[in-house]
Every structure is written in C-alpha cells, then in structure tokens.
Coordinates of C-alpha atoms and ligand atoms in Angstrom, one line a residue:
M47 CA 33.7 0.3 7.5
S48 CA 32.5 -0.2 11.1
G49 CA 32.7 2.7 13.5
S50 CA 33.0 5.5 11.0
T51 CA 30.7 8.6 10.8
Q52 CA 29.8 9.9 7.4
R53 CA 28.2 13.3 6.9
F54 CA 25.4 13.8 4.4
D55 CA 22.9 16.6 3.7
A56 CA 20.2 14.0 3.8
V57 CA 19.6 10.4 4.6
I58 CA 16.7 8.6 2.9
I59 CA 15.5 5.4 4.5
G60 CA 14.2 3.0 1.8
A61 CA 14.8 2.6 -1.9
G62 CA 11.3 1.8 -3.0
F63 CA 9.5 4.2 -5.4
A64 CA 9.4 7.0 -2.8
G65 CA 13.1 6.7 -1.8
M66 CA 14.2 6.5 -5.5
Y67 CA 12.4 9.7 -6.6
M68 CA 13.4 11.6 -3.4
L69 CA 17.0 10.7 -4.2
Y70 CA 16.5 11.9 -7.8
R71 CA 15.1 15.3 -6.7
M72 CA 17.6 15.9 -4.0
R73 CA 20.5 15.1 -6.4
E74 CA 19.0 17.6 -8.8
M75 CA 19.2 20.2 -5.9
G76 CA 22.9 19.4 -5.4
L77 CA 22.4 17.7 -2.1
Y78 CA 24.8 15.0 -0.9
V79 CA 22.5 12.0 -0.1
R80 CA 22.8 8.5 1.1
V81 CA 19.9 6.0 0.8
F82 CA 19.9 3.0 3.2
E83 CA 17.9 0.1 2.0
A84 CA 17.3 -3.1 4.0
G85 CA 16.7 -5.2 0.8
G86 CA 19.3 -6.3 -1.7
D87 CA 17.9 -4.1 -4.5
V88 CA 15.5 -1.3 -5.3
G89 CA 11.7 -1.8 -5.5
G90 CA 10.5 -1.8 -1.9
T91 CA 7.2 -3.6 -1.7
W92 CA 7.9 -5.1 -5.1
Y93 CA 11.2 -6.4 -3.9
W94 CA 9.7 -8.3 -0.9
N95 CA 6.3 -9.4 -2.1
R96 CA 7.2 -12.1 -4.6
Y97 CA 4.5 -14.6 -3.8
P98 CA 2.8 -16.4 -6.8
G99 CA 0.2 -14.1 -8.4
A100 CA 1.6 -10.8 -6.8
R101 CA 0.3 -8.1 -9.0
C102 CA -0.6 -4.4 -8.8
D103 CA -4.3 -3.8 -8.9
I104 CA -3.9 -0.3 -10.3
E105 CA -3.5 -0.4 -14.0
S106 CA 0.1 -0.4 -15.4
M107 CA -0.4 2.7 -17.4
E108 CA -1.3 4.6 -14.2
Y109 CA 1.0 2.9 -11.7
S110 CA 4.2 4.5 -12.9
Y111 CA 6.2 7.7 -12.5
Q112 CA 5.3 10.8 -14.5
F113 CA 8.2 13.0 -13.5
S114 CA 10.1 12.2 -16.6
D115 CA 8.3 12.1 -19.9
E116 CA 11.1 10.2 -21.6
L117 CA 10.8 7.5 -19.0
Q118 CA 7.0 7.2 -19.3
Q119 CA 7.3 7.1 -23.1
E120 CA 10.1 4.6 -23.4
W121 CA 8.8 2.0 -20.9
D122 CA 6.3 -0.5 -22.4
W123 CA 4.0 -2.5 -20.1
T124 CA 2.8 -5.9 -21.2
E125 CA -0.4 -6.4 -19.2
R126 CA -3.3 -4.3 -18.0
Y127 CA -2.2 -5.0 -14.5
A128 CA 1.5 -5.6 -14.1
A129 CA 2.8 -8.6 -12.2
Q130 CA 5.5 -8.2 -9.5
P131 CA 8.5 -9.2 -11.7
E132 CA 7.6 -6.6 -14.3
I133 CA 7.2 -3.8 -11.7
L134 CA 10.5 -4.8 -10.1
S135 CA 12.1 -4.6 -13.6
Y136 CA 10.6 -1.2 -14.0
A137 CA 12.1 -0.1 -10.6
Q138 CA 15.5 -1.5 -11.6
H139 CA 15.3 0.3 -15.0
V140 CA 14.6 3.6 -13.2
A141 CA 17.5 3.0 -10.9
D142 CA 19.8 2.3 -13.9
R143 CA 18.5 5.0 -16.1
F144 CA 19.1 7.7 -13.6
D145 CA 22.2 6.1 -12.1
L146 CA 20.6 6.0 -8.6
R147 CA 22.5 3.0 -7.3
D148 CA 25.7 4.9 -6.6
D149 CA 24.0 6.6 -3.6
I150 CA 22.1 3.6 -2.3
Q151 CA 23.6 1.3 0.3
F152 CA 21.7 -2.0 0.0
N153 CA 21.4 -4.7 2.7
T154 CA 21.6 -2.0 5.4
R155 CA 18.8 -1.4 7.8
V156 CA 18.5 1.9 9.7
E157 CA 18.3 1.1 13.4
S158 CA 18.1 4.5 15.0
A159 CA 17.8 8.2 14.2
H160 CA 18.4 10.6 17.0
F161 CA 18.0 14.4 16.6
D162 CA 20.9 16.4 18.0
E163 CA 19.4 19.7 19.0
A164 CA 22.7 21.5 19.5
G165 CA 23.8 20.9 15.9
D166 CA 20.4 20.7 14.3
V167 CA 21.5 17.4 12.9
W168 CA 20.2 13.8 12.8
R169 CA 22.5 11.0 13.9
V170 CA 21.6 7.7 12.1
T171 CA 23.0 4.3 13.0
T172 CA 22.7 1.3 10.7
S173 CA 22.8 -2.5 11.0
D174 CA 26.4 -2.6 9.8
G175 CA 27.5 -0.5 12.7
E176 CA 28.0 2.7 10.8
T177 CA 26.9 6.2 11.9
A178 CA 25.9 8.9 9.6
T179 CA 24.8 12.5 10.2
A180 CA 22.4 14.4 8.1
R181 CA 20.5 17.7 8.2
Y182 CA 17.4 15.9 6.9
V183 CA 16.0 12.4 7.2
V184 CA 13.3 11.2 4.9
A185 CA 11.6 8.0 5.9
A186 CA 10.5 6.4 2.7
T187 CA 9.7 3.2 4.5
G188 CA 6.4 2.2 2.9
C189 CA 2.9 1.7 4.2
L190 CA 2.9 -2.1 4.0
S191 CA 6.4 -3.2 4.7
V192 CA 6.3 -4.8 8.1
P193 CA 4.7 -8.3 7.9
N194 CA 2.1 -9.2 10.5
E195 CA 3.1 -12.5 12.0
P196 CA 0.2 -13.6 14.2
D197 CA 1.0 -15.0 17.6
I198 CA -0.4 -18.5 17.0
P199 CA 0.7 -21.0 19.7
G200 CA 3.3 -23.4 18.5
S201 CA 4.3 -21.3 15.5
D202 CA 8.0 -22.1 16.0
S203 CA 7.5 -25.8 16.3
F204 CA 6.4 -26.4 12.7
E205 CA 9.1 -28.5 10.9
G206 CA 7.8 -28.0 7.4
E207 CA 8.3 -24.9 5.1
V208 CA 6.9 -21.6 6.4
Y209 CA 6.3 -18.6 4.2
H210 CA 4.9 -15.1 4.6
T211 CA 3.6 -13.4 1.4
G212 CA 5.3 -10.2 2.4
R213 CA 8.7 -11.8 2.7
W214 CA 8.7 -14.3 -0.1
P215 CA 12.0 -16.1 -0.9
H216 CA 13.9 -15.2 -4.1
E217 CA 14.1 -18.9 -5.2
T218 CA 11.1 -20.4 -6.8
V219 CA 8.9 -22.2 -4.3
D220 CA 7.5 -25.4 -5.8
F221 CA 4.3 -26.6 -4.2
S222 CA 3.9 -29.6 -6.5
G223 CA 2.7 -32.6 -4.7
K224 CA 2.6 -30.8 -1.4
R225 CA -0.1 -30.3 1.2
V226 CA -0.3 -26.6 1.8
A227 CA -2.2 -24.4 4.3
V228 CA -2.8 -20.7 3.7
I229 CA -3.8 -18.5 6.6
G230 CA -5.6 -15.3 5.6
T231 CA -7.9 -14.2 2.8
G232 CA -6.9 -10.5 2.1
S233 CA -5.5 -9.2 -1.2
S234 CA -2.3 -11.2 -1.1
A235 CA -4.1 -14.5 -0.4
I236 CA -6.7 -13.8 -3.0
Q237 CA -3.9 -13.4 -5.6
A238 CA -1.8 -16.3 -4.4
I239 CA -4.5 -19.0 -3.7
P240 CA -5.5 -19.8 -7.3
L241 CA -1.9 -20.3 -8.3
I242 CA -0.9 -22.4 -5.3
A243 CA -4.0 -24.5 -5.8
E244 CA -2.9 -25.3 -9.3
Q245 CA 0.3 -26.8 -8.0
A246 CA -0.4 -28.2 -4.6
A247 CA -1.6 -31.8 -4.0
H248 CA -4.0 -30.2 -1.5
L249 CA -4.6 -26.6 -0.3
T250 CA -6.5 -25.7 2.9
V251 CA -7.5 -22.1 3.3
H252 CA -8.1 -20.8 6.9
Q253 CA -10.3 -17.8 6.5
R254 CA -11.1 -15.3 9.3
T255 CA -13.0 -12.7 7.3
P256 CA -14.5 -13.3 3.8
N257 CA -13.6 -10.5 1.5
F258 CA -15.3 -8.7 -1.4
S259 CA -13.3 -9.2 -4.6
I260 CA -14.1 -8.1 -8.2
P261 CA -12.7 -10.0 -11.2
A262 CA -9.6 -8.0 -12.3
R263 CA -10.2 -8.8 -16.0
N264 CA -6.4 -8.7 -16.5
G265 CA -4.9 -9.5 -19.9
P266 CA -2.3 -8.4 -22.4
L267 CA -2.2 -4.7 -22.8
D268 CA -3.3 -3.7 -26.3
P269 CA -0.3 -1.9 -27.9
E270 CA -2.6 0.4 -29.7
L271 CA -4.2 1.5 -26.4
Q272 CA -0.8 2.0 -24.9
R273 CA 0.2 4.1 -27.9
R274 CA -2.9 6.2 -27.6
I275 CA -2.5 6.8 -23.8
K276 CA 1.2 7.7 -24.3
A277 CA 0.2 10.2 -27.1
R278 CA -1.8 12.1 -24.4
Y279 CA -0.1 10.9 -21.2
A280 CA 0.0 14.3 -19.5
D281 CA -3.7 14.7 -20.1
L282 CA -4.5 11.4 -18.3
R283 CA -2.2 12.2 -15.5
E284 CA -3.9 15.6 -14.9
R285 CA -7.4 14.0 -15.0
N286 CA -6.3 11.4 -12.5
K287 CA -5.2 14.1 -10.1
K288 CA -8.8 15.2 -9.9
M289 CA -10.1 11.7 -9.0
G290 CA -10.8 11.0 -5.4
F291 CA -8.4 8.1 -5.3
G292 CA -6.0 9.5 -7.9
F293 CA -6.7 6.9 -10.6
G294 CA -9.3 5.7 -13.0
A295 CA -10.1 8.8 -15.1
R296 CA -9.9 6.8 -18.2
H297 CA -12.9 4.7 -17.2
P298 CA -16.6 5.5 -17.2
Q299 CA -17.6 7.9 -14.4
N300 CA -21.0 7.9 -12.7
Q301 CA -21.8 11.0 -10.8
G302 CA -25.2 9.5 -9.8
F303 CA -26.4 8.0 -6.6
V304 CA -27.5 4.4 -6.1
M305 CA -30.7 5.4 -4.3
E306 CA -31.7 7.9 -6.9
M307 CA -31.9 5.3 -9.7
S308 CA -34.5 2.7 -10.5
A309 CA -33.5 -0.9 -9.8
E310 CA -33.1 -1.5 -13.6
E311 CA -30.9 1.5 -14.1
R312 CA -28.6 0.8 -11.2
E313 CA -28.3 -2.9 -12.3
E314 CA -27.1 -1.7 -15.7
W315 CA -24.5 0.6 -14.1
F316 CA -23.3 -2.1 -11.7
E317 CA -23.0 -4.6 -14.6
R318 CA -21.0 -2.1 -16.6
F319 CA -18.5 -1.5 -13.8
W320 CA -18.4 -5.2 -13.0
N321 CA -17.4 -6.0 -16.5
N322 CA -14.8 -3.2 -16.5
G323 CA -13.2 -5.1 -13.6
G324 CA -11.1 -4.6 -10.5
L325 CA -11.0 -1.5 -8.3
T326 CA -12.7 0.7 -10.9
F327 CA -15.9 -0.9 -9.6
G328 CA -15.5 1.7 -6.9
L329 CA -16.3 4.4 -9.4
A330 CA -19.8 3.0 -10.0
F331 CA -21.6 5.3 -7.6
G332 CA -20.5 8.1 -5.4
D333 CA -22.7 7.2 -2.4
M334 CA -21.7 3.5 -1.9
I335 CA -19.2 4.4 0.8
I336 CA -21.3 7.1 2.4
D337 CA -24.8 5.8 2.6
K338 CA -25.4 2.4 4.2
E339 CA -28.6 1.8 2.2
A340 CA -26.7 2.4 -1.1
N341 CA -23.8 0.3 0.3
D342 CA -26.1 -2.6 1.0
V343 CA -27.5 -2.5 -2.5
A344 CA -24.0 -2.5 -4.0
A345 CA -23.0 -5.3 -1.6
E346 CA -26.0 -7.4 -2.7
F347 CA -25.0 -7.1 -6.3
V348 CA -21.4 -8.1 -5.7
K349 CA -22.5 -11.0 -3.4
R350 CA -24.9 -12.3 -6.1
K351 CA -22.0 -12.2 -8.6
I352 CA -19.7 -14.0 -6.2
R353 CA -22.3 -16.7 -5.5
E354 CA -22.6 -17.4 -9.3
R355 CA -18.9 -18.3 -9.3
I356 CA -19.0 -21.0 -6.6
E357 CA -20.6 -24.4 -7.2
D358 CA -21.2 -25.7 -3.7
P359 CA -23.8 -23.5 -1.9
A360 CA -22.3 -24.4 1.5
V361 CA -18.9 -23.2 0.5
A362 CA -20.5 -20.1 -1.1
D363 CA -22.1 -19.3 2.2
K364 CA -18.8 -19.3 4.0
L365 CA -17.2 -17.1 1.3
M366 CA -20.0 -14.5 1.5
P367 CA -18.6 -11.2 2.8
T368 CA -20.3 -10.0 6.0
S369 CA -18.7 -6.6 6.5
T370 CA -19.7 -3.3 4.9
F371 CA -18.8 -3.2 1.2
F372 CA -15.6 -1.3 0.6
C373 CA -14.7 -0.7 4.2
K374 CA -11.9 -3.3 4.0
R375 CA -9.6 -2.9 1.1
L376 CA -11.5 -4.1 -2.0
C377 CA -9.7 -6.9 -3.8
A378 CA -9.3 -7.7 -7.5
D379 CA -8.8 -11.3 -8.5
T380 CA -8.3 -13.8 -11.3
D381 CA -10.3 -17.0 -10.6
Y382 CA -10.2 -16.7 -6.8
F383 CA -13.7 -17.9 -6.1
E384 CA -13.6 -20.5 -8.8
T385 CA -10.6 -22.0 -7.1
Y386 CA -13.0 -23.3 -4.3
N387 CA -14.7 -25.5 -7.0
R388 CA -11.5 -27.6 -7.3
D389 CA -11.4 -31.0 -5.6
N390 CA -8.0 -30.3 -4.0
V391 CA -9.1 -27.1 -2.1
T392 CA -10.8 -27.0 1.3
L393 CA -12.0 -23.8 3.0
V394 CA -12.0 -23.6 6.8
D395 CA -13.8 -20.8 8.6
V396 CA -11.7 -20.1 11.7
N397 CA -14.7 -18.6 13.4
E398 CA -16.3 -22.0 13.3
D399 CA -13.2 -24.1 13.6
P400 CA -10.5 -22.0 15.3
I401 CA -6.8 -22.6 15.0
E402 CA -5.7 -24.0 18.4
T403 CA -2.0 -24.5 17.8
I404 CA 0.6 -25.1 15.1
T405 CA 2.3 -28.4 15.7
A406 CA 5.5 -29.9 14.3
T407 CA 3.6 -31.5 11.4
G408 CA 0.6 -29.2 10.8
I409 CA -2.2 -27.2 12.2
R410 CA -4.6 -28.3 15.0
T411 CA -8.0 -26.7 14.9
A412 CA -11.0 -27.3 17.2
S413 CA -12.1 -30.2 14.9
G414 CA -8.8 -32.0 14.7
E415 CA -5.3 -31.9 13.3
E416 CA -4.2 -31.7 9.6
S417 CA -0.7 -32.3 8.5
Y418 CA 1.0 -30.0 6.0
D419 CA 4.2 -29.7 4.1
C420 CA 4.0 -25.9 3.9
I421 CA 2.2 -23.1 5.8
V422 CA 1.7 -19.8 4.0
F423 CA 1.0 -16.8 6.2
A424 CA -1.0 -14.3 4.1
T425 CA -1.7 -12.3 7.2
G426 CA -0.9 -8.8 6.0
F427 CA 1.1 -6.0 7.6
D428 CA 1.5 -3.6 10.5
A429 CA 0.3 -1.0 8.1
M430 CA 1.3 2.7 7.9
T431 CA 3.1 3.0 11.2
G432 CA 4.9 -0.3 11.6
A433 CA 8.1 0.6 9.8
L434 CA 8.4 3.9 11.6
T435 CA 7.7 2.8 15.1
R436 CA 10.1 -0.2 14.8
M437 CA 13.1 2.1 14.3
D438 CA 14.5 3.9 17.4
I439 CA 13.6 7.4 16.3
R440 CA 14.1 10.2 18.9
G441 CA 13.3 13.8 18.4
V442 CA 13.6 16.9 20.6
D443 CA 14.3 16.1 24.3
G444 CA 14.9 12.5 23.4
L445 CA 11.2 11.8 22.8
A446 CA 10.8 8.4 21.1
L447 CA 8.4 8.3 18.1
K448 CA 6.8 5.1 19.3
D449 CA 6.0 6.7 22.6
K450 CA 4.6 9.8 21.0
W451 CA 2.4 7.6 18.8
Q452 CA 1.3 5.2 21.6
A453 CA -2.3 6.3 21.4
G454 CA -2.1 6.6 17.6
P455 CA 0.1 8.5 15.1
K456 CA -0.1 12.2 14.9
T457 CA 1.2 14.1 11.9
Y458 CA 0.7 17.3 10.0
L459 CA -0.3 16.5 6.4
G460 CA 1.1 13.0 6.9
L461 CA 4.5 14.6 6.2
E462 CA 6.0 15.6 9.6
T463 CA 5.3 14.9 13.3
S464 CA 5.9 17.7 15.8
G465 CA 9.0 17.4 17.9
F466 CA 10.9 15.6 15.1
P467 CA 12.3 18.5 13.1
N468 CA 13.6 17.9 9.5
L469 CA 12.2 14.4 9.5
F470 CA 9.8 13.8 6.7
M471 CA 7.7 10.7 6.0
I472 CA 6.6 9.5 2.6
P473 CA 3.8 8.6 2.9
G474 CA 3.0 9.0 6.6
P475 CA -0.2 8.3 8.4
G476 CA -2.6 11.1 7.8
S477 CA -1.8 11.4 4.1
P478 CA -4.0 9.8 1.3
S479 CA -1.4 7.1 0.6
V480 CA -3.1 3.7 0.6
L481 CA -6.4 5.2 -0.5
T482 CA -4.8 6.4 -3.7
N483 CA -2.7 5.3 -6.6
M484 CA 0.6 5.3 -4.6
L485 CA 2.9 6.5 -7.4
P486 CA 1.3 9.9 -8.0
S487 CA 0.9 10.3 -4.3
I488 CA 4.6 9.6 -3.8
E489 CA 5.5 12.1 -6.5
Q490 CA 3.4 14.8 -4.9
H491 CA 5.0 14.2 -1.5
V492 CA 8.5 14.2 -2.9
D493 CA 7.9 17.4 -4.8
F494 CA 6.4 19.1 -1.8
I495 CA 9.4 18.1 0.4
A496 CA 12.0 19.1 -2.2
D497 CA 10.3 22.5 -2.8
C498 CA 10.2 23.0 0.9
M499 CA 13.9 22.3 1.3
A500 CA 14.7 24.7 -1.5
Y501 CA 12.5 27.3 0.3
M502 CA 14.4 26.8 3.5
D503 CA 17.7 27.3 1.7
E504 CA 16.5 30.5 0.0
H505 CA 15.4 31.9 3.4
N506 CA 18.4 30.6 5.3
L507 CA 16.3 28.4 7.6
K508 CA 17.7 25.4 9.4
R509 CA 14.7 23.7 11.0
I510 CA 11.2 22.8 10.0
D511 CA 8.9 21.2 12.5
A512 CA 5.1 20.6 12.5
D513 CA 3.2 23.1 14.7
P514 CA 1.5 21.0 17.5
D515 CA -1.8 22.9 17.1
A516 CA -1.8 22.4 13.3
E517 CA -1.0 18.7 13.9
E518 CA -3.9 18.3 16.3
A519 CA -6.2 19.9 13.9
W520 CA -5.0 17.7 11.1
V521 CA -5.5 14.5 13.0
E522 CA -9.0 15.7 13.8
H523 CA -9.6 16.5 10.2
V524 CA -8.4 13.1 9.0
N525 CA -10.9 11.4 11.4
E526 CA -13.7 13.8 10.6
V527 CA -13.4 13.0 6.9
A528 CA -13.4 9.3 7.6
D529 CA -16.4 9.6 9.9
T530 CA -18.5 11.1 7.0
T531 CA -18.0 7.6 5.3
L532 CA -18.6 4.0 6.2
Y533 CA -14.8 3.2 6.3
P534 CA -14.5 3.2 10.0
S535 CA -17.3 0.7 10.4
C536 CA -15.3 -2.5 10.2
N537 CA -12.1 -4.1 11.5
S538 CA -9.7 -3.1 8.8
W539 CA -6.0 -2.4 8.7
Y540 CA -6.9 1.2 7.8
L541 CA -7.9 1.5 11.5
G542 CA -5.0 -0.6 12.8
A543 CA -7.6 -3.2 13.8
N544 CA -5.6 -6.2 12.4
I545 CA -2.8 -5.8 15.0
P546 CA -3.6 -6.7 18.6
G547 CA -3.1 -3.8 20.9
K548 CA -2.6 -1.2 18.2
A549 CA -4.4 2.1 18.8
R550 CA -7.6 2.3 16.7
V551 CA -7.3 5.4 14.7
F552 CA -8.2 5.9 11.0
L553 CA -4.8 6.2 9.4
P554 CA -5.1 7.4 5.8
L555 CA -6.8 10.6 4.6
L556 CA -9.7 10.3 2.1
G557 CA -9.6 12.6 -0.9
F558 CA -6.5 13.1 -3.0
P559 CA -7.5 16.3 -4.8
E560 CA -8.4 18.1 -1.6
Y561 CA -5.2 17.0 0.0
V562 CA -3.1 18.3 -2.9
E563 CA -5.0 21.6 -2.8
K564 CA -4.3 21.9 0.9
C565 CA -0.5 21.2 0.4
N566 CA -0.3 23.8 -2.3
E567 CA -2.0 26.3 -0.1
V568 CA 0.3 25.5 2.8
A569 CA 3.4 26.0 0.5
A570 CA 2.0 29.2 -1.0
N571 CA 1.5 30.6 2.5
G572 CA 5.2 30.1 3.5
Y573 CA 4.6 26.6 4.9
Q574 CA 1.7 27.5 7.1
G575 CA 1.3 25.1 10.0
F576 CA 5.0 24.3 10.1
R577 CA 7.4 26.1 12.4
L578 CA 10.5 27.3 10.5
S579 CA 13.5 28.6 12.3
Ligands
NA7_714 P1 -4.6 -8.0 4.6 O1 -5.5 -7.4 3.6 O2 -4.4 -7.4 5.9 O3 -5.1 -9.5 4.8 C1 -4.6 -10.3 5.8 C2 -5.5 -11.5 6.0 O4 -5.0 -12.3 7.0 C3 -6.9 -11.1 6.4 O5 -7.8 -12.0 5.7 C4 -6.9 -11.3 7.9 O6 -8.1 -11.5 8.4 C5 -6.0 -12.5 8.0 N1 -5.5 -12.7 9.3 C6 -4.6 -11.9 10.0 N2 -4.3 -12.4 11.2 C7 -4.9 -13.6 11.2 C8 -5.0 -14.6 12.2 N3 -4.3 -14.5 13.4 N4 -5.8 -15.7 12.0 C9 -6.4 -15.8 10.8 N5 -6.4 -14.9 9.8 C10 -5.7 -13.8 10.1 O7 -3.1 -8.2 4.0 P2 -2.7 -8.5 2.5 O8 -1.3 -8.8 2.4 O9 -3.6 -9.5 1.9 O10 -3.0 -7.2 1.7 C11 -2.4 -6.0 2.2 C12 -2.4 -4.9 1.1 O11 -1.4 -5.2 0.2 C13 -3.6 -4.9 0.2 O12 -4.7 -4.3 0.8 C14 -3.1 -4.2 -1.0 O13 -3.1 -2.8 -0.7 C15 -1.7 -4.7 -1.1 P3 -9.0 -10.3 8.9 O14 -9.6 -9.6 7.7 O15 -8.1 -9.3 9.7 O16 -10.1 -10.9 9.8

C-alpha cells in the first residue's frame, strides 16, 4: 500500500538470527513491531550465501539459539558443522515455531531512517514506498551482508555467467563441462573451490593472498554425542560464555605458552589441535596471537601441514600463506589444498600475473587471455559497517551516519552511536561479533537491548543515546585491546582493508567474557555511558 504511514513501537531491519530473536523478545514485552527484510525469507547470511560448500565453521551444537530449552532440545543436527541448507531450515523452523513471520515483511529493503527530534520518533521509508514510524529502530543488518564487488575494468562486459558467493542464486548452478574462474581465496572460496572443481571442465583460481586453513574434519554428528550434549546443554553454554571467542569449551584447552614448551611438547599439542580440526586450532596456545615468535612457530607448523597436502612444490609455494598466522580470519576446509592436485585446476597468483581486464569472453591477465563460461567472485564483503552506511540514516540535526563514520565507525559498546537516539545495532562495530560465535553474541545483545527498553519504560524515559565521551573512550578501548595482539598487522577485513578507501580502524572487539561483564556493569549502573532522558 504505497504512500501510507504505519506506526510501530519498533522497527527491526533484517530477519536473520539477530532480527528474529529481537522480534521474539519485543513481542514478549508487548511491543508492536515490524521487521523489514530485503530477502524473501528469514535466515540472513544463510539465506544469501548458498554457494556450493557453504557451511558454518562453528560446530552445529554451539551455533544455535539457547533462549528456549525446548527449541535446543527438539532440533537435531546431522553434521559436526552444519551446511547452509540445514542452517536455513533451522532458521525457518524457529520462524514457524514462534510464529514470527506475521510481523516480518519480506522483499522489503529499508532505504532511510530519519530521527524526528520533536516527536522522539524514527521515520523509516522502504523500497515499496511505505513509511513507518517507530520509537525504536534496531538494525539487525549483519556483519557480512554487503558483497564486495571489486572494480575490475570490463566487469560489465562479460557475456557468460557471473556469480558472487554472497548473492548466490536459488536455482542450482551446474558447472558441469564449463570453464570456471574463481576470484578470491577467503573462507567462501576455500569452501566452494573443491566442489566447483569436481564439476567443472576446468577451474582457474585467481589468488591475491594465500590463506591459512585447517582441515575442518567435518562428518556426521554422532547421535550419542548429541544426546550427551543436550543432557547438559546449559552447562556447555555457560562454559562457552567464559571462552575468549565464545565457543569451543568442549575441546581440550591449553593454558600454556608456545615459547615455554620444548619443541617436542609443542609439536604434540599442535598435532592434537590439528587433528581436532577447524577453528578450535586457535585454542592450542594462548600466546599465538600475541607474541610474534610464538606466532611464527605456529605458522611454521601449519605451513608444513599444508605443504604435505599439495603434490607440486611450485603450486605449494604459491599457496603458502605469507601473513601473520590468525590475523586474517582463519579458514576451515574440506580438501581445499588437495584440490590443487587435480589436473583440471590451475592457480594464478594475481601478484605475479595481475588481472588487467574482464572481457566479453573471459579474463585478460598480464600473461594473456583465458576464456571462461562462468566467473565466480568470492571477494568477500564490506564488513561490519557496509549495511549500516548504505542506508540513509540520519540522527539529531540531520547528521548522516555515513558522514559521522567517514573516518571510521564510532559506537558505545557496539550497540549505539551518539547522535542517533533509540537506534540500536546488532552487532555493531566495536562489539565482539565476528570474533565470536555469532549466535550467543546476538542473544547477549538482544537481551541487553530488551532489558534496556524495559528499564526505560519503568523509569518513564523516552530517549537513550550514547554519551560522546563514553563513545570516544570505547573506540579507544577497542583499538587498545587489538593493539595488544597481532591482529592489526595485516590487511584484513577486520580493519576494513579489503575495501578501497575505507577508513582503517580495527572493527570488532576482542574478548567476549570481558565484553559481557562490561555490559552487565553498565546495565547495573543505570546504563552508565548512555544519556537517558
Ligand atoms: P574474504 O575472507 O574477505 O575473502 C575475499 C577474498 O577475495 C580474499 O582472498 C581477497 O583477497 C580476495 N579479493 C578481494 N578483492 C579482490 C580483488 N580485487 N582481486 C583479487 N582478489 C580479491 O571473504 P569470504 O566471503 O571468503 O569470507 C568472509 C567471511 O564469511 C569469513 O571470514 C567467515 O566469517 C564467513 P585479500 O585477502 O583481500 O588479498
């Protein structure tokens, strides 16, 4: 109904895991809510990222909601790491089970949200021409939801099939008999490449930065293990909350330091974590991401293991990671490096043989032109800020969010940014988000926001805004914490370094338990650091 204005207590942007749980909590509080979702269904990142091999690299038993014990008991996972279709089914199950769809408007993108100071209300416009007003806006827009489409000359001229891993079509893409090029070698590419290579006549991978990846050791989930975890689910969830990244408490923990162990001892530990598989390798030693010497030792172990997986030493040389171990997002794979042993796979290092242009029939690099039927961009996302700055969000005095964040995002706790009252972000830059298991992080944010709204009602308050001084101090804190580690030492998307022209600021906060403690303290002290009026 074009041209109408609907009044809500709250508008939520996005029906991924954050938006769905926020809706659930707000409904419990008796609020009248509308969720606007650009996609055709719930699931967020799991709705869009349908490329072959798309899979979560946090274990299924941990990457799930815990707010409802009935839900976590009734849902059965089939694999150690769930694939995209299973996670999407889970999201759909949650939507159905809690009747969430009634309040979600699909295929509707929020275009603008302007704060009306006189009425203490947000005015939201959507892609279908509707206007809505709401006291609160919650941007549950995801950290990795805006694809990075690199500006390669000639991109529009290609006449074959073009895909981006982050916007994969709903129909099955059949690469059989086709010549395929993949650009990028991050997590998405590392998952997709082995499966594309199995189908394609020929696959050429254009690699800019070789990545560290640990074999995921995925497989069917043992029903007995699932039963045992469910019998003490609350216990596992609690123990995970004390983990730095919010997951992995079920696995061996090593409190030791690489440099304090003998070479034999550390080899034994590395081997143990290597065999355990995937991101839990990060639990092997506490100092790997702090001490460069320890990091080098860990990197050498992983590189040795990677080399063993590749037959041609020249190809292995190209695939050897050069950056600091862990400072780019660690990947987890199934047969990624072995894929380069196939006769139908070629690896091109774009540093040696840069892409010059995309043509009507293929890709021209410095060494010549190759023709392709399909080009797959696995080039990542404008992470953490992209979805927020792309909307026309304006706060007090008409200040645009994208202007305020020109030199880098500023938030308090990653939840609010000053000058934009009653606008919450889940999860915003400056929160642990991508450096944690996202599901528990999301639940913590939603609970904090819902409790805060209840507090405001109890105290008859209309506005909550981040205090500018508290915000400055928080941004400094996020960067200080990052600077005690090796994370800022390479060109990662954690720093915005993958997007030309983006301000280089460390975006997520390291340390989930400390963050939760801080949030609890802030709430206990009457939302200290926020201005309530
Ligand atoms: P990532 O991890 O950002 O990976 C993107 C890849 O694309 C990475 O290898 C980039 O190289 C490469 N890239 C980006 N732009 C270009 C250009 N212009 N030319 C060549 N190569 C390019 O995104 P993913 O989707 O794989 O993973 C994102 C997250 O999703 C992941 O960490 C999980 O949390 C889930 P670079 O390293 O920048 O040199």
